[in-house]
């Protein structure tokens, strides 16, 4: 999942990026409207977080150009507007302009994260299949055949983060922050959870691979050829 964050306020932008990366998303940032517009015309994203008061090109213009483009790239891209223009008229203009949701500044990061999850859920299939595992995003449950996996809350949060980035490395510090551990004990804690997850996924034809010094990645096991 790749998210473009178009926000010119450096402090807010880094807060948003950090919240998104911690939740396991890939991010790209645009510091002004023109840059956002260029990125939207050339790269694919799963969500756009768009400030309205941007230098060089107003957020509403970025949105209008995005929705008006005839190419397939980023068609139907969900857009979450962030703006200090919290008035009802501004909200209506944003939503009429093709935004999917609107968050008035100031807001709390947990609410921002929840809105992001909700928007991404809409555009995502409910079910992810990897190896023999079937992961249901809405109920946050995994199945192996008919058997429902029994995972703790922390195990669920960690496996979801790995699944969102299946095939790519998730850093240990990101995983650690998800379970609220920081500092020296982090490595061990994450290790312990990964060990438990591996055990629970034993018959799933999935491996959780430890990439030394970098982090973990989850992937389907290669079929063994005789
Ligand atoms: Ca701004």
Coordinates of C-alpha atoms and ligand atoms in Angstrom, one line a residue:
X1 CA 0.0 0.0 0.0
X2 CA 1.5 3.3 -1.2
X3 CA 0.3 6.6 0.1
X4 CA 1.1 10.1 -1.3
X5 CA 1.2 12.8 1.4
X6 CA 0.9 16.3 0.0
X7 CA 1.4 18.7 2.8
X8 CA 3.6 21.8 3.0
X9 CA 3.8 22.0 6.8
X10 CA 7.0 20.2 7.6
X11 CA 6.1 19.3 11.2
X12 CA 2.7 18.0 10.3
X13 CA 4.0 16.2 7.3
X14 CA 6.7 14.3 9.2
X15 CA 4.1 13.3 11.8
X16 CA 1.8 12.0 9.2
X17 CA 4.5 10.1 7.4
X18 CA 5.7 8.5 10.7
X19 CA 2.1 7.4 11.6
X20 CA 1.7 5.9 8.1
X21 CA 5.0 4.1 8.0
X22 CA 4.4 2.8 11.5
X23 CA 1.2 1.3 10.3
X24 CA 3.1 -0.5 7.6
X25 CA 2.3 1.7 4.5
X26 CA 4.9 3.0 2.0
X27 CA 4.8 6.8 1.6
X28 CA 5.9 9.4 -0.7
X29 CA 5.8 13.1 0.1
X30 CA 5.0 16.2 -2.0
X31 CA 5.8 19.6 -0.5
X32 CA 3.7 21.6 -3.0
X33 CA 0.7 21.2 -5.3
X34 CA 2.7 21.1 -8.5
X35 CA 4.9 18.3 -7.3
X36 CA 1.9 16.4 -6.1
X37 CA 0.3 16.9 -9.5
X38 CA 3.4 15.5 -11.3
X39 CA 3.6 12.5 -9.0
X40 CA -0.1 11.7 -9.5
X41 CA 0.4 11.8 -13.3
X42 CA 3.4 9.5 -13.3
X43 CA 3.2 7.1 -10.3
X44 CA 0.6 4.8 -8.9
X45 CA -0.8 5.2 -5.4
X46 CA -3.4 3.6 -3.2
X47 CA -4.4 6.8 -1.4
X48 CA -3.8 10.5 -1.5
X49 CA -3.6 12.6 1.6
X50 CA -4.1 16.1 0.4
X51 CA -3.7 19.4 2.2
X52 CA -5.8 22.2 0.5
X53 CA -3.5 25.2 1.3
X54 CA -0.5 24.2 -0.8
X55 CA 2.0 26.4 -2.5
X56 CA 2.2 26.6 -6.3
X57 CA -1.1 24.8 -6.9
X58 CA -4.1 24.7 -4.5
X59 CA -5.2 21.3 -3.2
X60 CA -8.6 21.7 -4.9
X61 CA -6.9 22.2 -8.2
X62 CA -4.7 19.2 -7.7
X63 CA -7.9 17.2 -7.0
X64 CA -9.7 18.6 -10.0
X65 CA -6.8 17.7 -12.3
X66 CA -6.6 14.2 -10.8
X67 CA -10.3 13.6 -11.3
X68 CA -10.2 15.2 -14.7
X69 CA -7.4 13.1 -16.2
X70 CA -8.4 10.7 -18.9
X71 CA -5.6 8.3 -18.4
X72 CA -6.2 5.2 -16.2
X73 CA -3.4 6.1 -13.8
X74 CA -4.8 6.7 -10.3
X75 CA -8.3 6.6 -11.6
X76 CA -10.6 6.1 -8.6
X77 CA -7.8 6.8 -6.2
X78 CA -9.2 7.5 -2.7
X79 CA -8.5 11.1 -1.5
X80 CA -8.4 12.3 2.1
X81 CA -8.4 16.0 2.4
X82 CA -6.7 17.8 5.3
X83 CA -7.5 21.4 5.8
X84 CA -7.7 24.3 8.1
X85 CA -10.6 25.4 6.0
X86 CA -13.0 23.7 8.3
X87 CA -16.1 25.5 7.3
X88 CA -19.1 23.6 5.9
X89 CA -18.7 25.3 2.5
X90 CA -15.0 24.2 2.2
X91 CA -15.9 20.7 3.2
X92 CA -18.7 20.5 0.6
X93 CA -16.4 22.0 -2.1
X94 CA -13.8 19.3 -1.3
X95 CA -16.2 16.5 -1.4
X96 CA -17.9 17.8 -4.5
X97 CA -14.5 18.1 -6.0
X98 CA -14.1 14.4 -5.7
X99 CA -12.6 13.8 -2.3
X100 CA -13.7 10.7 -0.4
X101 CA -13.2 12.1 3.1
X102 CA -12.4 15.3 4.9
X103 CA -10.4 15.9 8.1
X104 CA -10.4 19.5 9.5
X105 CA -7.2 20.6 11.2
X106 CA -6.3 20.3 13.9
X107 CA -6.9 16.6 14.3
X108 CA -5.4 13.7 16.3
X109 CA -3.2 11.2 14.6
X110 CA -5.2 8.1 15.7
X111 CA -8.3 9.6 14.0
X112 CA -6.2 10.3 10.9
X113 CA -5.0 6.7 10.9
X114 CA -8.5 5.3 11.3
X115 CA -9.7 7.3 8.4
X116 CA -6.8 6.1 6.3
X117 CA -7.7 2.5 7.2
X118 CA -11.3 3.0 6.3
X119 CA -10.5 4.5 2.9
X120 CA -8.1 1.8 2.1
X121 CA -10.5 -0.9 3.1
X122 CA -13.0 0.3 0.5
X123 CA -10.6 -0.1 -2.3
X124 CA -9.1 -3.4 -1.2
X125 CA -10.4 -6.9 -1.6
X126 CA -11.7 -8.3 1.7
X127 CA -9.6 -11.4 1.4
X128 CA -5.8 -11.8 1.0
X129 CA -4.5 -15.2 0.1
X130 CA -0.9 -16.1 0.7
X131 CA 0.3 -19.8 0.6
X132 CA -2.6 -21.6 2.3
X133 CA -3.5 -18.7 4.5
X134 CA -6.7 -16.7 3.8
X135 CA -6.7 -13.4 5.7
X136 CA -10.0 -11.6 6.1
X137 CA -9.3 -7.9 6.6
X138 CA -12.6 -6.9 7.9
X139 CA -12.8 -9.5 10.7
X140 CA -9.0 -9.4 11.1
X141 CA -8.9 -13.2 11.1
X142 CA -6.9 -15.8 9.3
X143 CA -8.0 -19.2 8.2
X144 CA -6.1 -22.3 7.1
X145 CA -8.7 -24.4 5.3
X146 CA -11.6 -24.5 7.7
X147 CA -9.5 -23.8 10.8
X148 CA -9.5 -20.3 12.1
X149 CA -6.1 -19.2 13.5
X150 CA -6.1 -18.2 17.1
X151 CA -3.9 -15.1 17.3
X152 CA -3.4 -12.6 20.1
X153 CA -3.9 -8.9 19.5
X154 CA -0.2 -8.3 19.1
X155 CA 0.2 -11.2 16.8
X156 CA -2.7 -10.0 14.7
X157 CA -1.2 -6.5 14.4
X158 CA 2.2 -7.8 13.4
X159 CA 1.0 -10.3 10.9
X160 CA -1.3 -7.7 9.3
X161 CA 1.7 -5.3 8.9
X162 CA 3.8 -8.1 7.3
X163 CA 0.9 -9.1 5.0
X164 CA 0.3 -5.6 3.8
X165 CA 3.9 -5.6 2.6
X166 CA 4.0 -9.3 1.6
X167 CA 7.3 -10.0 -0.2
X168 CA 9.0 -6.9 1.1
X169 CA 11.0 -6.2 4.2
X170 CA 9.4 -4.5 7.3
X171 CA 12.0 -3.1 9.7
X172 CA 12.2 -4.4 13.2
X173 CA 11.8 -0.9 14.6
X174 CA 8.4 -0.5 12.8
X175 CA 7.3 -3.9 14.1
X176 CA 8.5 -3.1 17.6
X177 CA 6.6 0.2 17.6
X178 CA 3.4 -1.6 16.7
X179 CA 3.5 -3.7 19.9
X180 CA 4.6 -0.7 22.0
X181 CA 8.2 -1.8 22.7
X182 CA 11.1 0.5 22.3
X183 CA 14.7 0.4 23.4
X184 CA 17.1 -2.4 24.1
X185 CA 14.6 -5.2 24.6
X186 CA 13.0 -4.6 21.2
X187 CA 14.8 -7.1 19.2
X188 CA 14.1 -9.9 21.6
X189 CA 10.4 -9.1 21.9
X190 CA 9.9 -9.0 18.1
X191 CA 11.8 -12.2 17.8
X192 CA 9.6 -13.9 20.3
X193 CA 6.4 -12.8 18.4
X194 CA 7.9 -13.9 15.1
X195 CA 8.7 -17.3 16.6
X196 CA 5.1 -17.7 17.8
X197 CA 3.7 -16.6 14.4
X198 CA 5.9 -19.1 12.6
X199 CA 4.6 -21.9 14.8
X200 CA 1.0 -20.9 14.2
X201 CA 1.6 -20.7 10.5
X202 CA 3.5 -24.0 10.3
X203 CA 1.2 -25.7 7.8
X204 CA 0.4 -22.6 5.9
X205 CA 3.2 -22.9 3.3
X206 CA 4.3 -19.4 4.4
X207 CA 7.6 -18.3 5.7
X208 CA 8.5 -15.4 7.9
X209 CA 12.0 -14.6 6.9
X210 CA 14.5 -12.8 9.1
X211 CA 16.7 -10.6 6.9
X212 CA 19.6 -10.0 9.2
X213 CA 20.0 -6.4 10.3
X214 CA 17.1 -5.2 8.2
X215 CA 13.8 -6.8 9.4
X216 CA 11.3 -9.4 8.4
X217 CA 9.3 -10.3 5.4
X218 CA 6.5 -12.7 4.9
X219 CA 6.1 -14.7 1.7
X220 CA 4.6 -17.9 0.3
X221 CA 7.0 -20.8 0.3
X222 CA 8.5 -21.8 -3.1
X223 CA 7.1 -25.2 -4.1
X224 CA 9.7 -27.9 -3.6
X225 CA 10.6 -29.6 -6.8
X226 CA 11.6 -33.2 -6.7
Ligands
LIG1 CA1 -0.8 24.1 4.0

